[in-house]
Amino acid sequence: MASNDQIDLFSIADVATATAVDPSLIPTSAKVPIPVGTYSSMAEIKVHCNQCHRCELGATRTHAVIGRGHANASIMLVGEGPGQTEDETGLPFVGKSGQLLDKIMASVGLTEADVFICNIVKCRPPENRNPSIAEADACMGYLLEQIRLVDPKIILLTGAIAMRSLLGIKQGITKVRGEWVEKEGRLYMPIFHPAYLLRNQSREKGSPKWLMWQDIQSVKEKLDEIQN
Ligand code: URA
């Protein structure tokens, strides 16, 4: 992504306000809730997350990874947590999975103007392990604030962890992917995680890649329907 694109998300005015946020508001324990309405911009969330120690992931991060894409996108895509490249750059889905994700979105004409991309946990789990339920819970307040600020119509959940954390669905992703779930006025769809597609290269009918192609087309159709 060109560095200028970040202006969308963290405008210069936003960053100036965010650095003025009262440091005593920065939660240091997962037991302290993050009230709805705490943040007025992604830049404020970024400042807090980079100082956050609500869970142990804060001890090993290089950068908290907040999001990329359009700050008022119609579609939000939620992954699991940052990997190494994301931890180094502070941007979500910029490694191999992210490159595939961008291609999948581009295949139906979706760009960063249509999508805001973020994760369940903002800091990298060591060795790229899955985030624990406690870590996902500790970080949930930030994600709920991101959803409130972006106000997307559609939320795509990549992989079982995102699906479980936001919808409470414990079934395997293979069973539920591609189905629309309505919750609190938004449409959610669980989809495969791009890392899973990288491990399953077949494009045959019924393969994970083929199923993802069906799902992303449904997403585009739904978006067109909502917008027209
Ligand atoms: N995988 C994720 O779930 N999120 C990222 O940001 C990168 C890889």
GROMACS .gro file of C-alpha atoms and ligand atoms in nm:
model
  236
    1MET     CA    1   0.000   0.000   0.000
    2ALA     CA    2   0.126   0.348  -0.083
    3SER     CA    3   0.208   0.537   0.236
    4ASN     CA    4  -0.023   0.826   0.135
    5ASP     CA    5  -0.322   0.592   0.160
    6GLN     CA    6  -0.280   0.594   0.537
    7ILE     CA    7  -0.401   0.955   0.543
    8ASP     CA    8  -0.752   0.817   0.503
    9LEU     CA    9  -0.721   0.637   0.829
   10PHE     CA   10  -0.494   0.849   1.046
   11SER     CA   11  -0.523   1.205   0.923
   12ILE     CA   12  -0.268   1.453   1.053
   13ALA     CA   13  -0.534   1.631   1.261
   14ASP     CA   14  -0.643   1.296   1.411
   15VAL     CA   15  -0.290   1.205   1.517
   16ALA     CA   16  -0.239   1.545   1.681
   17THR     CA   17  -0.561   1.502   1.883
   18ALA     CA   18  -0.482   1.142   1.966
   19THR     CA   19  -0.146   1.218   2.120
   20ALA     CA   20  -0.326   1.462   2.349
   21VAL     CA   21  -0.550   1.183   2.486
   22ASP     CA   22  -0.534   1.161   2.867
   23PRO     CA   23  -0.284   0.878   2.939
   24SER     CA   24  -0.478   0.778   3.252
   25LEU     CA   25  -0.752   0.655   3.018
   26ILE     CA   26  -0.517   0.393   2.873
   27PRO     CA   27  -0.640   0.060   3.011
   28THR     CA   28  -0.367  -0.150   3.165
   29SER     CA   29  -0.575  -0.447   3.272
   30ALA     CA   30  -0.821  -0.666   3.087
   31LYS     CA   31  -1.050  -0.626   3.388
   32VAL     CA   32  -1.102  -0.257   3.310
   33PRO     CA   33  -1.379  -0.235   3.048
   34ILE     CA   34  -1.348  -0.004   2.750
   35PRO     CA   35  -1.677   0.188   2.754
   36VAL     CA   36  -1.864   0.242   2.428
   37GLY     CA   37  -1.775   0.588   2.297
   38THR     CA   38  -1.426   0.599   2.453
   39TYR     CA   39  -1.263   0.679   2.119
   40SER     CA   40  -1.344   0.933   1.853
   41SER     CA   41  -1.085   0.822   1.596
   42MET     CA   42  -0.869   0.529   1.487
   43ALA     CA   43  -0.566   0.741   1.570
   44GLU     CA   44  -0.671   0.747   1.937
   45ILE     CA   45  -0.715   0.369   1.934
   46LYS     CA   46  -0.370   0.338   1.779
   47VAL     CA   47  -0.208   0.547   2.054
   48HIS     CA   48  -0.377   0.344   2.327
   49CYS     CA   49  -0.309   0.005   2.170
   50ASN     CA   50   0.059   0.087   2.138
   51GLN     CA   51   0.070   0.140   2.516
   52CYS     CA   52  -0.176  -0.134   2.607
   53HIS     CA   53  -0.089  -0.417   2.849
   54ARG     CA   54  -0.435  -0.564   2.895
   55CYS     CA   55  -0.284  -0.901   2.804
   56GLU     CA   56   0.064  -1.048   2.770
   57LEU     CA   57   0.089  -0.981   2.396
   58GLY     CA   58   0.176  -0.621   2.480
   59ALA     CA   59   0.511  -0.736   2.618
   60THR     CA   60   0.643  -0.873   2.288
   61ARG     CA   61   0.490  -0.650   2.018
   62THR     CA   62   0.693  -0.417   1.797
   63HIS     CA   63   0.384  -0.231   1.676
   64ALA     CA   64   0.018  -0.268   1.762
   65VAL     CA   65  -0.165  -0.331   1.433
   66ILE     CA   66  -0.483  -0.126   1.416
   67GLY     CA   67  -0.615  -0.134   1.061
   68ARG     CA   68  -0.585  -0.032   0.701
   69GLY     CA   69  -0.834   0.071   0.438
   70HIS     CA   70  -1.112   0.327   0.446
   71ALA     CA   71  -1.218   0.466   0.782
   72ASN     CA   72  -1.587   0.463   0.680
   73ALA     CA   73  -1.588   0.155   0.457
   74SER     CA   74  -1.907  -0.041   0.389
   75ILE     CA   75  -1.719  -0.367   0.447
   76MET     CA   76  -1.503  -0.451   0.747
   77LEU     CA   77  -1.281  -0.758   0.731
   78VAL     CA   78  -1.162  -0.905   1.060
   79GLY     CA   79  -0.867  -1.146   1.080
   80GLU     CA   80  -0.712  -1.324   1.377
   81GLY     CA   81  -0.400  -1.134   1.472
   82PRO     CA   82  -0.084  -0.982   1.325
   83GLY     CA   83   0.197  -1.200   1.193
   84GLN     CA   84   0.564  -1.105   1.173
   85THR     CA   85   0.537  -0.865   0.876
   86GLU     CA   86   0.234  -0.699   1.032
   87ASP     CA   87   0.414  -0.659   1.368
   88GLU     CA   88   0.710  -0.502   1.187
   89THR     CA   89   0.506  -0.263   0.972
   90GLY     CA   90   0.210  -0.191   1.201
   91LEU     CA   91  -0.032  -0.277   0.917
   92PRO     CA   92  -0.268  -0.576   0.898
   93PHE     CA   93  -0.258  -0.838   0.625
   94VAL     CA   94   0.053  -0.720   0.442
   95GLY     CA   95   0.235  -1.056   0.432
   96LYS     CA   96   0.155  -1.347   0.199
   97SER     CA   97  -0.199  -1.392   0.336
   98GLY     CA   98  -0.265  -1.022   0.288
   99GLN     CA   99  -0.143  -1.024  -0.070
  100LEU     CA  100  -0.382  -1.309  -0.147
  101LEU     CA  101  -0.661  -1.129   0.035
  102ASP     CA  102  -0.607  -0.815  -0.174
  103LYS     CA  103  -0.621  -1.029  -0.491
  104ILE     CA  104  -0.944  -1.195  -0.378
  105MET     CA  105  -1.105  -0.856  -0.315
  106ALA     CA  106  -0.972  -0.712  -0.640
  107SER     CA  107  -1.125  -1.009  -0.830
  108VAL     CA  108  -1.469  -0.853  -0.766
  109GLY     CA  109  -1.352  -0.493  -0.795
  110LEU     CA  110  -1.316  -0.424  -0.420
  111THR     CA  111  -1.031  -0.196  -0.313
  112GLU     CA  112  -0.918  -0.023   0.005
  113ALA     CA  113  -1.184   0.239  -0.067
  114ASP     CA  114  -1.451  -0.024   0.006
  115VAL     CA  115  -1.293  -0.218   0.291
  116PHE     CA  116  -1.147  -0.158   0.638
  117ILE     CA  117  -0.919  -0.444   0.744
  118CYS     CA  118  -0.833  -0.523   1.107
  119ASN     CA  119  -0.789  -0.813   1.349
  120ILE     CA  120  -0.935  -0.966   1.664
  121VAL     CA  121  -0.609  -0.902   1.854
  122LYS     CA  122  -0.395  -0.599   1.780
  123CYS     CA  123  -0.060  -0.746   1.891
  124ARG     CA  124   0.126  -1.041   1.743
  125PRO     CA  125   0.091  -1.372   1.926
  126PRO     CA  126   0.446  -1.516   1.962
  127GLU     CA  127   0.539  -1.785   1.705
  128ASN     CA  128   0.217  -1.698   1.516
  129ARG     CA  129   0.014  -1.913   1.753
  130ASN     CA  130  -0.362  -1.857   1.768
  131PRO     CA  131  -0.470  -1.583   2.007
  132SER     CA  132  -0.617  -1.728   2.327
  133ILE     CA  133  -0.978  -1.662   2.427
  134ALA     CA  134  -0.849  -1.442   2.713
  135GLU     CA  135  -0.639  -1.235   2.469
  136ALA     CA  136  -0.930  -1.200   2.228
  137ASP     CA  137  -1.156  -1.091   2.517
  138ALA     CA  138  -0.897  -0.841   2.644
  139CYS     CA  139  -0.878  -0.679   2.299
  140MET     CA  140  -1.252  -0.692   2.218
  141GLY     CA  141  -1.327  -0.342   2.346
  142TYR     CA  142  -1.094  -0.193   2.084
  143LEU     CA  143  -1.258  -0.394   1.805
  144LEU     CA  144  -1.608  -0.296   1.916
  145GLU     CA  145  -1.500   0.068   1.910
  146GLN     CA  146  -1.357   0.017   1.559
  147ILE     CA  147  -1.688  -0.132   1.444
  148ARG     CA  148  -1.874   0.164   1.595
  149LEU     CA  149  -1.644   0.419   1.427
  150VAL     CA  150  -1.633   0.256   1.080
  151ASP     CA  151  -2.003   0.158   1.097
  152PRO     CA  152  -1.977  -0.105   0.821
  153LYS     CA  153  -2.284  -0.271   0.673
  154ILE     CA  154  -2.101  -0.598   0.613
  155ILE     CA  155  -1.843  -0.768   0.838
  156LEU     CA  156  -1.636  -1.053   0.696
  157LEU     CA  157  -1.483  -1.286   0.955
  158THR     CA  158  -1.177  -1.467   0.824
  159GLY     CA  159  -1.133  -1.798   1.000
  160ALA     CA  160  -1.277  -1.973   1.304
  161ILE     CA  161  -1.123  -1.746   1.566
  162ALA     CA  162  -1.277  -1.429   1.423
  163MET     CA  163  -1.609  -1.613   1.382
  164ARG     CA  164  -1.606  -1.745   1.741
  165SER     CA  165  -1.496  -1.414   1.893
  166LEU     CA  166  -1.757  -1.195   1.724
  167LEU     CA  167  -2.050  -1.432   1.672
  168GLY     CA  168  -1.989  -1.693   1.941
  169ILE     CA  169  -2.016  -1.969   1.676
  170LYS     CA  170  -1.803  -2.267   1.780
  171GLN     CA  171  -1.865  -2.483   1.471
  172GLY     CA  172  -1.589  -2.540   1.214
  173ILE     CA  173  -1.552  -2.266   0.954
  174THR     CA  174  -1.613  -2.517   0.672
  175LYS     CA  175  -1.970  -2.567   0.796
  176VAL     CA  176  -2.061  -2.202   0.831
  177ARG     CA  177  -1.857  -2.013   0.568
  178GLY     CA  178  -2.059  -1.833   0.309
  179GLU     CA  179  -2.367  -1.793   0.530
  180TRP     CA  180  -2.501  -1.450   0.622
  181VAL     CA  181  -2.567  -1.389   0.992
  182GLU     CA  182  -2.758  -1.076   1.091
  183LYS     CA  183  -2.659  -0.921   1.424
  184GLU     CA  184  -2.731  -0.577   1.563
  185GLY     CA  185  -2.819  -0.433   1.224
  186ARG     CA  186  -2.509  -0.562   1.045
  187LEU     CA  187  -2.455  -0.856   0.812
  188TYR     CA  188  -2.172  -1.092   0.905
  189MET     CA  189  -2.024  -1.362   0.683
  190PRO     CA  190  -1.761  -1.612   0.804
  191ILE     CA  191  -1.511  -1.689   0.525
  192PHE     CA  192  -1.196  -1.898   0.500
  193HIS     CA  193  -0.875  -1.742   0.626
  194PRO     CA  194  -0.639  -1.666   0.333
  195ALA     CA  195  -0.361  -1.863   0.508
  196TYR     CA  196  -0.581  -2.173   0.471
  197LEU     CA  197  -0.617  -2.104   0.100
  198LEU     CA  198  -0.238  -2.074   0.067
  199ARG     CA  199  -0.212  -2.427   0.205
  200ASN     CA  200  -0.482  -2.558  -0.033
  201GLN     CA  201  -0.390  -2.456  -0.384
  202SER     CA  202  -0.652  -2.654  -0.582
  203ARG     CA  203  -0.904  -2.444  -0.774
  204GLU     CA  204  -1.134  -2.735  -0.854
  205LYS     CA  205  -1.507  -2.707  -0.793
  206GLY     CA  206  -1.569  -2.754  -0.418
  207SER     CA  207  -1.209  -2.671  -0.320
  208PRO     CA  208  -1.147  -2.399  -0.054
  209LYS     CA  209  -1.033  -2.154  -0.325
  210TRP     CA  210  -1.341  -2.223  -0.535
  211LEU     CA  211  -1.565  -2.177  -0.229
  212MET     CA  212  -1.393  -1.847  -0.147
  213TRP     CA  213  -1.463  -1.733  -0.502
  214GLN     CA  214  -1.835  -1.810  -0.448
  215ASP     CA  215  -1.831  -1.624  -0.115
  216ILE     CA  216  -1.661  -1.309  -0.240
  217GLN     CA  217  -1.907  -1.292  -0.528
  218SER     CA  218  -2.198  -1.312  -0.279
  219VAL     CA  219  -2.036  -1.033  -0.079
  220LYS     CA  220  -2.010  -0.811  -0.386
  221GLU     CA  221  -2.371  -0.887  -0.483
  222LYS     CA  222  -2.491  -0.803  -0.131
  223LEU     CA  223  -2.291  -0.479  -0.130
  224ASP     CA  224  -2.440  -0.375  -0.466
  225GLU     CA  225  -2.789  -0.462  -0.337
  226ILE     CA  226  -2.738  -0.255  -0.019
  227GLN     CA  227  -2.590   0.041  -0.203
  228ASN     CA  228  -2.855   0.059  -0.478
  229URA     N1  229  -0.334  -1.306   0.949
  229URA     C1  230  -0.429  -1.239   1.017
  229URA     O1  231  -0.526  -1.297   1.064
  229URA     N2  232  -0.413  -1.108   1.030
  229URA     C2  233  -0.311  -1.041   0.977
  229URA     O2  234  -0.306  -0.919   0.994
  229URA     C3  235  -0.215  -1.114   0.905
  229URA     C4  236  -0.228  -1.247   0.893
   0.00000   0.00000   0.00000
